[in-house]
Short mmCIF file of C-alpha atoms in Angstrom, two decimals:
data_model
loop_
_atom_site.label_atom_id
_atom_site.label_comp_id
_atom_site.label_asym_id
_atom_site.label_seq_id
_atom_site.Cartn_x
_atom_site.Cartn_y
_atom_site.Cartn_z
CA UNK T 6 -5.71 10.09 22.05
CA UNK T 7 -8.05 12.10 20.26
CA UNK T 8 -9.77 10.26 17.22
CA UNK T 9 -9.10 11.52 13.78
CA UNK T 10 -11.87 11.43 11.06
CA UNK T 11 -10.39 13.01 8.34
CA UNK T 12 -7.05 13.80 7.17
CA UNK T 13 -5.60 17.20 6.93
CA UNK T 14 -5.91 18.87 3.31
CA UNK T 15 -2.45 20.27 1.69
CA UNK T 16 -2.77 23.72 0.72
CA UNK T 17 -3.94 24.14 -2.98
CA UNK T 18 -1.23 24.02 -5.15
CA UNK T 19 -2.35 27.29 -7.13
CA UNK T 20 -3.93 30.49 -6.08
CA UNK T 21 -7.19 29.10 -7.69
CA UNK T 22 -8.57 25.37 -7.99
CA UNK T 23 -6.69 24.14 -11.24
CA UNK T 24 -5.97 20.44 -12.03
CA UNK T 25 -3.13 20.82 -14.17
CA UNK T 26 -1.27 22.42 -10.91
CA UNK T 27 -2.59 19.61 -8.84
CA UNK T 28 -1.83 16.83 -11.13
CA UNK T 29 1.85 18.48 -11.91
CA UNK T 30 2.68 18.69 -8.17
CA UNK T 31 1.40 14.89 -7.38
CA UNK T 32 3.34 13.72 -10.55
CA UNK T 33 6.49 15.13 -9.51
CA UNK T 34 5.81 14.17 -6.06
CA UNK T 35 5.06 10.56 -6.69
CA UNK T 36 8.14 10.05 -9.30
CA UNK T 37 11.05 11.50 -6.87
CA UNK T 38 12.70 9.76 -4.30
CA UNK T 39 13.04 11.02 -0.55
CA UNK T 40 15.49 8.66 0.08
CA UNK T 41 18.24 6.47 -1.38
CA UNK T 42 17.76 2.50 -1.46
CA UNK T 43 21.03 0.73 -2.88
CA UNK T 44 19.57 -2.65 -2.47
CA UNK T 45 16.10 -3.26 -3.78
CA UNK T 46 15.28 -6.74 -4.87
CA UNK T 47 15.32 -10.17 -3.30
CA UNK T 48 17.36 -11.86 -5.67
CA UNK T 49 20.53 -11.43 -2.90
CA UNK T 50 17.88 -13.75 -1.01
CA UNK T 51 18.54 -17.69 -1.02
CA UNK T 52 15.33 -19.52 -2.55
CA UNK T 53 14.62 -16.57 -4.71
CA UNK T 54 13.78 -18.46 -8.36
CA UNK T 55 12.43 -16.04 -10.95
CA UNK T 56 11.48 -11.82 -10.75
CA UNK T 57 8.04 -11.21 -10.36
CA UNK T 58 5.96 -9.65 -13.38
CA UNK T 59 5.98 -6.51 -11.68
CA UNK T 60 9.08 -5.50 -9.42
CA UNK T 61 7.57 -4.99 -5.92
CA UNK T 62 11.01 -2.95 -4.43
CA UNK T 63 11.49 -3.40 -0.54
CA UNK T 64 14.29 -1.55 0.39
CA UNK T 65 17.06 -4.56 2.02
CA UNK T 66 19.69 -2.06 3.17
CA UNK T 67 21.55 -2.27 6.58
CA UNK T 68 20.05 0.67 7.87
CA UNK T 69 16.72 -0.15 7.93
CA UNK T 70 14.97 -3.23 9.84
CA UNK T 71 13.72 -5.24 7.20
CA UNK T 72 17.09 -7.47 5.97
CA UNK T 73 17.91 -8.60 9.74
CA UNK T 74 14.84 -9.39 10.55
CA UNK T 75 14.64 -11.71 7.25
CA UNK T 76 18.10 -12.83 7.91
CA UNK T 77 16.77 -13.69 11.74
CA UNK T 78 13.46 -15.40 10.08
CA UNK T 79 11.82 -12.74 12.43
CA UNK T 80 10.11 -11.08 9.39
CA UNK T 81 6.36 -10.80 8.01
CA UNK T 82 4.30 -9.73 5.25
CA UNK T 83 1.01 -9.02 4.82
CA UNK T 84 -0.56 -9.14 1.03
CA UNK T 85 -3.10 -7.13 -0.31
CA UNK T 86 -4.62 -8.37 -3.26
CA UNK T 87 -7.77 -9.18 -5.38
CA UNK T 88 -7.92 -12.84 -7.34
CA UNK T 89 -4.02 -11.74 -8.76
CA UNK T 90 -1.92 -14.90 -10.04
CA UNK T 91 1.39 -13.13 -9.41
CA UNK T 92 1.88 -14.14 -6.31
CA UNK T 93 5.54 -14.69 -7.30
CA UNK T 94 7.37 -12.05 -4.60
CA UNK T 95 5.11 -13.46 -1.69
CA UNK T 96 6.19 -16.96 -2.50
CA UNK T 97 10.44 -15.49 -2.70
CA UNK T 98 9.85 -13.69 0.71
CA UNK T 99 8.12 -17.13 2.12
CA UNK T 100 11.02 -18.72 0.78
CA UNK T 101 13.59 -16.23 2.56
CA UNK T 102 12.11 -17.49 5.92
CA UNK T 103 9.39 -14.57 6.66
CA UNK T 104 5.91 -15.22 7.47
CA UNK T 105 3.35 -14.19 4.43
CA UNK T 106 -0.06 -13.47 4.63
CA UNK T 107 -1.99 -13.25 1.77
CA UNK T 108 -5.87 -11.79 1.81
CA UNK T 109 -7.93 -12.34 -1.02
CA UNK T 110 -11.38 -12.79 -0.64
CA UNK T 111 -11.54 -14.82 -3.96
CA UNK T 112 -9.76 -17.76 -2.17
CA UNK T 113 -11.85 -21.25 -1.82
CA UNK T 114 -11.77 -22.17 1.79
CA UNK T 115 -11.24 -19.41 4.88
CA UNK T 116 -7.81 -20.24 5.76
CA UNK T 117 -4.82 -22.17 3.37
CA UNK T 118 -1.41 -22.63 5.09
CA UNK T 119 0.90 -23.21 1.72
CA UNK T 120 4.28 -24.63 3.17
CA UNK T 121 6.10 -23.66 6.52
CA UNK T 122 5.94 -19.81 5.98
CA UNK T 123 2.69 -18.89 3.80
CA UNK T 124 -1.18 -18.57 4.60
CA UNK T 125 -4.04 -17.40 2.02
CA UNK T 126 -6.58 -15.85 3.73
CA UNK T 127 -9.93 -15.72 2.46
CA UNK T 128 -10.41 -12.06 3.79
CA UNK T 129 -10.90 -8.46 2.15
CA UNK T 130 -9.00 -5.58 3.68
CA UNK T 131 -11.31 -2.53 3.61
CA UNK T 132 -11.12 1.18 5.33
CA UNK T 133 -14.14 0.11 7.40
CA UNK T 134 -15.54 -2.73 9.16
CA UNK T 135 -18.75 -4.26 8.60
CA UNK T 136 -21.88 -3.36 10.18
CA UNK T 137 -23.87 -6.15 11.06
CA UNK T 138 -27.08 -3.82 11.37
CA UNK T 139 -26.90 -3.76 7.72
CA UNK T 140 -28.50 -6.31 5.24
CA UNK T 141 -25.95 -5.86 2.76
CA UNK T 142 -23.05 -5.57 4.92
CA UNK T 143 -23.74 -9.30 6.03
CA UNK T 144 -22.52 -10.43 2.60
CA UNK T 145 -18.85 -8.99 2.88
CA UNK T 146 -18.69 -10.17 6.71
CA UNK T 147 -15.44 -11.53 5.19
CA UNK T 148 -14.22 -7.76 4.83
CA UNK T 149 -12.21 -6.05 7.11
CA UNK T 150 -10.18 -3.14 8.49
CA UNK T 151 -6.73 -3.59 8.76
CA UNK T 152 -6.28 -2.80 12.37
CA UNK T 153 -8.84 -5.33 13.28
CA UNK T 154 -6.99 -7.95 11.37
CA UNK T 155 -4.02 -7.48 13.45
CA UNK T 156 -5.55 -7.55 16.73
CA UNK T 157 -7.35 -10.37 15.72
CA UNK T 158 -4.08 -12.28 14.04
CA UNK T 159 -2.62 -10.49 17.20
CA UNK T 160 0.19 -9.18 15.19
CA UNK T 161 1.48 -5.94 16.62
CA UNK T 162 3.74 -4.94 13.52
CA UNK T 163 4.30 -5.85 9.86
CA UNK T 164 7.58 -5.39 8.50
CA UNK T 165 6.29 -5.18 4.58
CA UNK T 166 3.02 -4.23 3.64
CA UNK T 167 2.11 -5.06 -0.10
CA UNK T 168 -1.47 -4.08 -1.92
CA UNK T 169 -2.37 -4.24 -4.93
CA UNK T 170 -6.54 -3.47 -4.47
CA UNK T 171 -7.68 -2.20 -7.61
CA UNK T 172 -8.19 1.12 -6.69
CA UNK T 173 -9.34 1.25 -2.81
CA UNK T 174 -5.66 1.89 -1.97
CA UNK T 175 -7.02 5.59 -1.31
CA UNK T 176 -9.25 4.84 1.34
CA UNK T 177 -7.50 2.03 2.82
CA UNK T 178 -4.32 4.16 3.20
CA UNK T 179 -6.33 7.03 4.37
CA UNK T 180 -7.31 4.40 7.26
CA UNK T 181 -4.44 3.51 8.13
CA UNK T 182 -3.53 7.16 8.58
CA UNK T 183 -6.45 7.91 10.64
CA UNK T 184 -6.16 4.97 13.04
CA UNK T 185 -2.33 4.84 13.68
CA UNK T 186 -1.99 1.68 12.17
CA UNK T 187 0.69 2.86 9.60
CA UNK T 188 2.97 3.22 12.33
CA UNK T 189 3.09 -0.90 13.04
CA UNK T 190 4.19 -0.69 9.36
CA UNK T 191 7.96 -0.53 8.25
CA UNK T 192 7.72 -0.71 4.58
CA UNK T 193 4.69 0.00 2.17
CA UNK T 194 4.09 -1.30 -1.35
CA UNK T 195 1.65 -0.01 -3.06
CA UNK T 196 -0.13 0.30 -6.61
CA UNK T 197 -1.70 3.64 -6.34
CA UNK T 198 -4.30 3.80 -9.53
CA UNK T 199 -4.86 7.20 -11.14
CA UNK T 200 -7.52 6.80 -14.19
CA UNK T 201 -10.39 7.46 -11.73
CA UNK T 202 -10.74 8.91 -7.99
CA UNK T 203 -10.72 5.62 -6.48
CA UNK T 204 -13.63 4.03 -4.62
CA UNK T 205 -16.00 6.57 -2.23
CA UNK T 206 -12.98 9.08 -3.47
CA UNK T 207 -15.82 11.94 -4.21
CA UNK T 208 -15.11 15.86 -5.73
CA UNK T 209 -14.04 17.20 -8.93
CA UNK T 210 -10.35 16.39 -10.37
CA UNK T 211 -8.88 19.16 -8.96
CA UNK T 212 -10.12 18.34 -5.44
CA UNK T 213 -9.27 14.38 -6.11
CA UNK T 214 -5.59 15.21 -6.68
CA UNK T 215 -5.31 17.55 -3.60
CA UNK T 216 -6.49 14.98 -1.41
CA UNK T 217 -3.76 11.97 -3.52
CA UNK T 218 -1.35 14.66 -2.53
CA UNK T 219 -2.32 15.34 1.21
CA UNK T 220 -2.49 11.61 1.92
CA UNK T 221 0.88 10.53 0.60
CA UNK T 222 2.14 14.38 2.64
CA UNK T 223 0.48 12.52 5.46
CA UNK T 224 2.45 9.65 5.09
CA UNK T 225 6.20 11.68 5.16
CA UNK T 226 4.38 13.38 8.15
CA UNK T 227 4.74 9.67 9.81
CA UNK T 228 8.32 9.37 8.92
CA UNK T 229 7.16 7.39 5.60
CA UNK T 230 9.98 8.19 3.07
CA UNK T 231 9.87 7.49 -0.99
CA UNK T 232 12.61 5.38 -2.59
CA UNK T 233 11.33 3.57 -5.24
CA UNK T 234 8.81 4.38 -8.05
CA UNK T 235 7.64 2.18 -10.41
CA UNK T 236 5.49 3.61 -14.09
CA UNK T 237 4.03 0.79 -15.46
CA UNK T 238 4.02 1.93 -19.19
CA UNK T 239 1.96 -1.20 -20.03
CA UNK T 240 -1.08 0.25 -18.45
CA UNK T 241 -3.34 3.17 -20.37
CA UNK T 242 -1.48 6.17 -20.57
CA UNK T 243 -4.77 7.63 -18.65
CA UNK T 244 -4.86 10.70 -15.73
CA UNK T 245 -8.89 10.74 -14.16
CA UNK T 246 -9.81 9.97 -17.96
CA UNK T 247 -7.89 11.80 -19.63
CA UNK T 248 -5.04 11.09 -21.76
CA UNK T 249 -2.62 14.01 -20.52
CA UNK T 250 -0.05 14.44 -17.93
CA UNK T 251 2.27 11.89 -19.71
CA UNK T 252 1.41 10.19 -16.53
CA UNK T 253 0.62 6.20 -16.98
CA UNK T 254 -2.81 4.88 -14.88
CA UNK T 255 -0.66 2.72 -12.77
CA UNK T 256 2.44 3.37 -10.20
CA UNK T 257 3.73 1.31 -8.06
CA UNK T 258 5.46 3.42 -4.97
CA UNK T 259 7.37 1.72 -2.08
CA UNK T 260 8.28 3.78 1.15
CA UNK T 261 9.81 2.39 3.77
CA UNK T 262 9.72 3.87 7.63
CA UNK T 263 12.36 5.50 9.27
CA UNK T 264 11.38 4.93 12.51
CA UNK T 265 12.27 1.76 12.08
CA UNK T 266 16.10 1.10 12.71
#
């Protein structure tokens, strides 16, 4: 299999460069569902105690893996996050009997197992690994690719894969594009920032919404469908800097794979 190293651009979505073409297309894109999810939250879930203060959807209906392999305690989570204290849908899915991983490099010791079903890891997941020729690579030896986490944890699949990583969701879903890993993945939860490109996410606006675009096109390309969008109204009202778009800074997108029956 032939290595990718970059992903494949969408068309522009004008004749000519223009952002408000590029931003209308990703809004509309990002805020309409591919696919119909009648049951979204965990509260059908024994042990589930109060909603979390932002609804992370997974989608729980028959058709798709995710509810029998809770129901068979077969199921596991991996948790993206940096130093966040609402770990309140990790703890309701440990509760429900699947195995949750947590990685948050703000953590005090390496490795905390939290009841039967939960570990905090005291990793960062990054789009690259570290490179130990570097000086200042040696101080985030605790940072990781994804990929290499789950050889490592040798986990071959995740069933629900939440981040929430303050704007490197870009690059670390481009990596997970690039190396196949998305396709051990049957449901992705993601806060997708939008006030600024996003870290080492480099061009003008109009260029930084083309590639938003391509990636999440990249994703239905896997078999990655949209069900649930979430607008969190209580962030900026911000689009790259700029108060237009009637878009808020912060979404929260779940897609779940349909690959996986």
């Amino acid at each position: 299999q032939t290595v990718r190293w970059h992903i494949e651009l969408q068309p522009w979505a004008s004749p000519t460069p223009s952002l408000n073409y590029e931003a209308s297309r990703f809004l509309k894109y990002i805020s309409t569902s591919q696919i119909s999810c009648e049951h979204m939250n965990l509260n059908s879930l024994k042990g589930y105690s109060k909603t979390s203060k932002k609804p992370w959807s997974i989608c729980l209906d028959e058709r798709f893996s995710l509810i029998h392999r809770i129901r068979s305690k077969q199921c596991r989570l991996y948790s993206l996050g940096l130093g966040n204290d609402d770990n309140q849908f990790e703890i309701s899915m440990a509760n429900s009997g699947c195995e949750v991983h947590r990685f948050d490099p703000s953590i005090k010791s390496a490795h905390i197992q939290e009841g039967r079903h939960l570990w905090y890891h005291r990793l960062s997941i990054d789009w690259r690994d570290p490179n130990p020729a570097i000086a200042a690579h040696k101080l985030h030896s605790n940072t990781k690719k994804l990929g290499t986490v789950l050889n490592e944890f040798g986990h071959q699949k995740i069933d629900v894969l939440k981040a929430d990583v303050e704007s490197a969701e870009w690059k670390i879903l481009e990596n997970l594009i690039l190396e196949d890993v998305v396709e051990q993945i049957g449901q992705l939860v993601f806060e997708v920032h939008i006030h600024w490109p996003g870290f080492e996410v480099s061009g003008n606006d109009s260029t930084v919404v083309r590639y938003w675009y391509s990636l999440l096109r990249e994703l239905e390309l896997k078999d990655f469908r949209l069900f649930h969008t979430y607008k969190d109204l209580s962030k900026p009202q911000m689009f790259l800097k700029k108060e237009a778009f009637n878009a808020s800074s912060c979404y929260t997108l779940s897609w779940v794979n349909t690959r996986w029956k």
